[in-house]
Amino acid sequence: MIDFSVLDDPAWHALTTDQAALGQRNGAAARFRAELTPIGGLARYDAEAFAELRPLVAPEDAVGLVSATHYRVPADWEVLQAVPVFQMVCEAAQPIPDIVPVQLTAADAEAALELATATEPGPFRTGTLGMGRYFGLRSEDGRLMAMTGERMQLGQLTEVSAVCTWPEFRGRGLAKALVSYVSALIAADGRVPFLHVKTENAGAIALYEKLGFAVRKELTFTVVRPR
């Protein structure tokens, strides 16, 4: 029986289980290494936990917290962004799509970062490809048209992340093929795929629902930095 409650604070549980080696921890606070992603998590949302998070955040850097918990950010922290997101889970069987993407490597980091920066699918940095298996689809001239991959892993759950396509290549079903492919790989590993999507992104939500994802809960992605 899968314990879906860990998804209320997915980063904290990933950083204290499957992906502990990818991050740093200080008491009730943890975060992934800065070159991988700015995401972090807290065991609880109080002043003491935020104080323990502070030494993990370099000057001029920020950290993103994704949680179902409603809390007040301490006065010595600045809120840069607070975005409501739906957390969607797929327990349905995933067929392998006809389109087979290529697995991205460190050599693709620059092209992947350029795509993510232009389309803003969520936090993405130069080392994000090192968090899991990422895949892309290329045009005939070799350009990376679209990509999707795995980010957080915890228990029997793996996050589908960085779903993005250059605007000029949209409408071809590339995102659908990539999400289907990555979700099928996750399911083949005996794990359940989940993802996060902005609550305002009706088009993406409709696509994910067609692929068997269902909204589990609304969370907030809050980006904060020490004052």
Tab-separated table of C-alpha atoms in Angstrom:
chain	number	residue	atom	x	y	z
A	1	MET	CA	0.000	0.000	0.000
A	2	ILE	CA	1.506	3.316	-1.077
A	3	ASP	CA	1.627	6.093	1.501
A	4	PHE	CA	0.564	9.109	-0.554
A	5	SER	CA	0.667	11.384	2.505
A	6	VAL	CA	4.410	11.868	1.957
A	7	LEU	CA	3.462	13.904	-1.127
A	8	ASP	CA	2.165	16.683	1.133
A	9	ASP	CA	5.845	17.631	1.511
A	10	PRO	CA	7.561	15.737	-1.305
A	11	ALA	CA	10.958	17.451	-1.188
A	12	TRP	CA	11.465	16.840	2.525
A	13	HIS	CA	10.654	13.147	2.145
A	14	ALA	CA	12.804	12.786	-0.988
A	15	LEU	CA	15.736	14.500	0.707
A	16	THR	CA	15.488	12.320	3.802
A	17	THR	CA	15.052	9.014	1.911
A	18	ASP	CA	15.819	8.128	-1.713
A	19	GLN	CA	17.665	11.324	-2.651
A	20	ALA	CA	19.469	12.157	0.568
A	21	ALA	CA	22.793	11.916	-1.291
A	22	LEU	CA	21.703	14.739	-3.629
A	23	GLY	CA	21.215	17.304	-0.911
A	24	GLN	CA	22.181	18.838	2.399
A	25	ARG	CA	20.358	18.597	5.697
A	26	ASN	CA	20.477	20.656	8.854
A	27	GLY	CA	18.072	19.462	11.532
A	28	ALA	CA	14.492	20.001	10.346
A	29	ALA	CA	15.617	21.587	7.054
A	30	ALA	CA	16.996	20.101	3.853
A	31	ARG	CA	17.615	21.193	0.276
A	32	PHE	CA	18.952	19.746	-2.947
A	33	ARG	CA	22.408	20.879	-4.009
A	34	ALA	CA	22.126	24.312	-5.580
A	35	GLU	CA	23.417	23.236	-8.988
A	36	LEU	CA	20.644	20.614	-9.241
A	37	THR	CA	17.602	22.633	-8.236
A	38	PRO	CA	16.635	25.344	-5.725
A	39	ILE	CA	14.023	23.074	-4.143
A	40	GLY	CA	14.126	22.286	-0.440
A	41	GLY	CA	11.853	20.995	2.289
A	42	LEU	CA	11.112	21.292	5.981
A	43	ALA	CA	10.007	18.722	8.534
A	44	ARG	CA	7.751	21.395	10.016
A	45	TYR	CA	7.028	25.016	9.164
A	46	ASP	CA	8.084	27.031	12.199
A	47	ALA	CA	10.730	29.636	13.003
A	48	GLU	CA	13.213	27.040	14.245
A	49	ALA	CA	13.049	25.025	11.004
A	50	PHE	CA	13.487	28.169	8.914
A	51	ALA	CA	16.487	29.094	11.077
A	52	GLU	CA	17.996	25.692	10.325
A	53	LEU	CA	17.336	26.230	6.615
A	54	ARG	CA	19.174	29.548	6.573
A	55	PRO	CA	22.765	28.173	6.521
A	56	LEU	CA	21.823	25.982	3.545
A	57	VAL	CA	20.951	29.001	1.374
A	58	ALA	CA	23.916	30.875	-0.078
A	59	PRO	CA	23.894	34.684	-0.324
A	60	GLU	CA	21.784	35.881	-3.273
A	61	ASP	CA	20.282	32.389	-3.638
A	62	ALA	CA	16.709	31.361	-2.872
A	63	VAL	CA	14.945	28.105	-2.064
A	64	GLY	CA	11.604	26.758	-3.253
A	65	LEU	CA	9.327	24.949	-0.819
A	66	VAL	CA	6.409	22.864	-2.133
A	67	SER	CA	3.930	21.914	0.550
A	68	ALA	CA	0.281	21.386	1.365
A	69	THR	CA	0.860	23.046	4.755
A	70	HIS	CA	-0.410	26.568	5.306
A	71	TYR	CA	2.163	28.564	7.248
A	72	ARG	CA	3.544	32.023	7.914
A	73	VAL	CA	7.033	32.786	6.648
A	74	PRO	CA	9.197	34.303	9.437
A	75	ALA	CA	9.883	38.043	9.229
A	76	ASP	CA	13.588	37.495	8.553
A	77	TRP	CA	12.718	35.757	5.261
A	78	GLU	CA	11.449	37.348	2.052
A	79	VAL	CA	8.765	35.698	-0.098
A	80	LEU	CA	9.672	36.065	-3.781
A	81	GLN	CA	6.878	33.964	-5.211
A	82	ALA	CA	3.930	31.869	-4.029
A	83	VAL	CA	2.344	29.782	-6.779
A	84	PRO	CA	-0.650	27.461	-6.266
A	85	VAL	CA	-0.127	24.117	-7.989
A	86	PHE	CA	-2.126	20.956	-8.406
A	87	GLN	CA	-0.362	17.757	-7.508
A	88	MET	CA	-1.496	15.019	-9.872
A	89	VAL	CA	-0.930	11.279	-9.503
A	90	CYS	CA	-1.257	8.539	-12.121
A	91	GLU	CA	-2.152	5.047	-10.933
A	92	ALA	CA	-3.389	3.939	-14.377
A	93	ALA	CA	-1.366	1.655	-16.620
A	94	GLN	CA	0.848	3.606	-19.027
A	95	PRO	CA	1.229	2.403	-22.631
A	96	ILE	CA	4.555	3.094	-24.341
A	97	PRO	CA	3.986	5.736	-27.058
A	98	ASP	CA	5.040	5.247	-30.669
A	99	ILE	CA	7.517	8.135	-30.494
A	100	VAL	CA	10.726	7.056	-28.753
A	101	PRO	CA	12.753	10.007	-27.398
A	102	VAL	CA	16.495	10.182	-26.790
A	103	GLN	CA	17.914	10.201	-23.276
A	104	LEU	CA	19.601	13.484	-22.458
A	105	THR	CA	23.107	13.613	-20.986
A	106	ALA	CA	25.360	16.259	-19.465
A	107	ALA	CA	26.270	17.261	-23.031
A	108	ASP	CA	22.653	18.417	-23.465
A	109	ALA	CA	22.616	20.565	-20.309
A	110	GLU	CA	23.026	23.886	-22.115
A	111	ALA	CA	20.247	23.186	-24.641
A	112	ALA	CA	17.973	21.879	-21.883
A	113	LEU	CA	18.588	24.941	-19.712
A	114	GLU	CA	17.896	27.246	-22.663
A	115	LEU	CA	14.574	25.485	-23.335
A	116	ALA	CA	13.549	25.529	-19.668
A	117	THR	CA	14.517	29.180	-19.234
A	118	ALA	CA	12.429	30.185	-22.253
A	119	THR	CA	9.330	28.150	-21.346
A	120	GLU	CA	9.429	28.160	-17.509
A	121	PRO	CA	8.150	24.663	-16.683
A	122	GLY	CA	9.450	25.088	-13.129
A	123	PRO	CA	12.849	25.350	-11.430
A	124	PHE	CA	15.610	24.102	-13.716
A	125	ARG	CA	19.364	24.553	-13.398
A	126	THR	CA	22.529	23.384	-15.113
A	127	GLY	CA	22.708	20.170	-13.078
A	128	THR	CA	19.006	19.265	-13.074
A	129	LEU	CA	19.570	16.515	-15.649
A	130	GLY	CA	21.519	14.697	-12.934
A	131	MET	CA	18.422	14.187	-10.773
A	132	GLY	CA	16.963	11.373	-12.872
A	133	ARG	CA	16.357	10.192	-16.423
A	134	TYR	CA	15.541	13.043	-18.814
A	135	PHE	CA	14.426	12.581	-22.398
A	136	GLY	CA	14.006	14.839	-25.387
A	137	LEU	CA	12.767	14.950	-28.956
A	138	ARG	CA	14.868	16.621	-31.641
A	139	SER	CA	14.047	18.273	-34.928
A	140	GLU	CA	15.646	17.112	-38.183
A	141	ASP	CA	18.435	19.655	-37.726
A	142	GLY	CA	19.191	18.322	-34.226
A	143	ARG	CA	17.517	21.053	-32.187
A	144	LEU	CA	15.996	19.996	-28.863
A	145	MET	CA	12.255	20.603	-29.451
A	146	ALA	CA	10.852	19.302	-26.174
A	147	MET	CA	11.882	17.445	-23.030
A	148	THR	CA	10.578	15.788	-19.881
A	149	GLY	CA	12.213	13.846	-17.087
A	150	GLU	CA	12.282	12.662	-13.496
A	151	ARG	CA	13.020	14.899	-10.537
A	152	MET	CA	11.984	13.993	-6.983
A	153	GLN	CA	11.920	10.347	-5.899
A	154	LEU	CA	10.506	9.139	-2.608
A	155	GLY	CA	9.270	5.732	-1.555
A	156	GLN	CA	7.337	4.207	-4.467
A	157	LEU	CA	6.774	7.596	-6.096
A	158	THR	CA	8.681	9.425	-8.841
A	159	GLU	CA	7.979	12.948	-10.069
A	160	VAL	CA	7.573	13.750	-13.767
A	161	SER	CA	9.095	17.183	-14.295
A	162	ALA	CA	10.379	19.781	-16.792
A	163	VAL	CA	7.573	19.208	-19.292
A	164	CYS	CA	8.340	21.850	-21.911
A	165	THR	CA	8.297	22.483	-25.665
A	166	TRP	CA	9.583	25.376	-27.755
A	167	PRO	CA	6.508	27.396	-28.942
A	168	GLU	CA	7.233	26.763	-32.632
A	169	PHE	CA	7.047	22.999	-32.081
A	170	ARG	CA	3.816	22.922	-30.079
A	171	GLY	CA	0.699	21.241	-31.413
A	172	ARG	CA	2.559	18.113	-32.509
A	173	GLY	CA	1.841	15.981	-29.448
A	174	LEU	CA	5.446	16.104	-28.262
A	175	ALA	CA	4.615	16.764	-24.587
A	176	LYS	CA	2.028	13.994	-24.624
A	177	ALA	CA	4.533	11.531	-26.053
A	178	LEU	CA	7.239	12.488	-23.582
A	179	VAL	CA	5.024	12.402	-20.482
A	180	SER	CA	3.599	9.054	-21.632
A	181	TYR	CA	7.085	7.657	-22.181
A	182	VAL	CA	8.523	8.805	-18.846
A	183	SER	CA	5.399	7.734	-16.948
A	184	ALA	CA	5.561	4.284	-18.549
A	185	LEU	CA	9.215	3.905	-17.516
A	186	ILE	CA	8.347	4.872	-13.958
A	187	ALA	CA	5.455	2.400	-13.882
A	188	ALA	CA	7.717	-0.320	-15.307
A	189	ASP	CA	9.994	0.255	-12.320
A	190	GLY	CA	7.060	-0.532	-10.033
A	191	ARG	CA	6.657	3.099	-9.021
A	192	VAL	CA	3.818	5.614	-9.362
A	193	PRO	CA	4.349	8.841	-11.348
A	194	PHE	CA	3.220	12.195	-9.992
A	195	LEU	CA	3.669	15.765	-11.149
A	196	HIS	CA	2.955	19.373	-10.290
A	197	VAL	CA	1.197	21.853	-12.556
A	198	LYS	CA	0.106	25.450	-12.044
A	199	THR	CA	-3.602	25.572	-11.193
A	200	GLU	CA	-4.119	28.122	-13.974
A	201	ASN	CA	-2.646	25.891	-16.691
A	202	ALA	CA	-5.893	24.384	-17.949
A	203	GLY	CA	-4.357	23.014	-21.160
A	204	ALA	CA	-1.662	21.035	-19.363
A	205	ILE	CA	-4.120	19.769	-16.754
A	206	ALA	CA	-6.440	18.499	-19.494
A	207	LEU	CA	-3.516	16.718	-21.180
A	208	TYR	CA	-2.417	15.044	-17.963
A	209	GLU	CA	-5.971	13.918	-17.227
A	210	LYS	CA	-6.127	12.266	-20.671
A	211	LEU	CA	-2.965	10.382	-19.740
A	212	GLY	CA	-4.537	9.054	-16.549
A	213	PHE	CA	-3.360	11.617	-13.997
A	214	ALA	CA	-5.821	12.854	-11.382
A	215	VAL	CA	-5.568	15.797	-9.018
A	216	ARG	CA	-4.611	14.619	-5.550
A	217	LYS	CA	-4.304	17.916	-3.727
A	218	GLU	CA	-3.543	21.614	-4.151
A	219	LEU	CA	-0.136	22.683	-2.827
A	220	THR	CA	1.803	25.936	-2.875
A	221	PHE	CA	5.243	26.397	-4.359
A	222	THR	CA	6.801	29.191	-2.309
A	223	VAL	CA	10.149	30.729	-3.199
A	224	VAL	CA	11.878	32.371	-0.239
A	225	ARG	CA	15.258	33.828	0.635
A	226	PRO	CA	16.796	35.188	3.850
A	227	ARG	CA	16.537	38.954	4.235
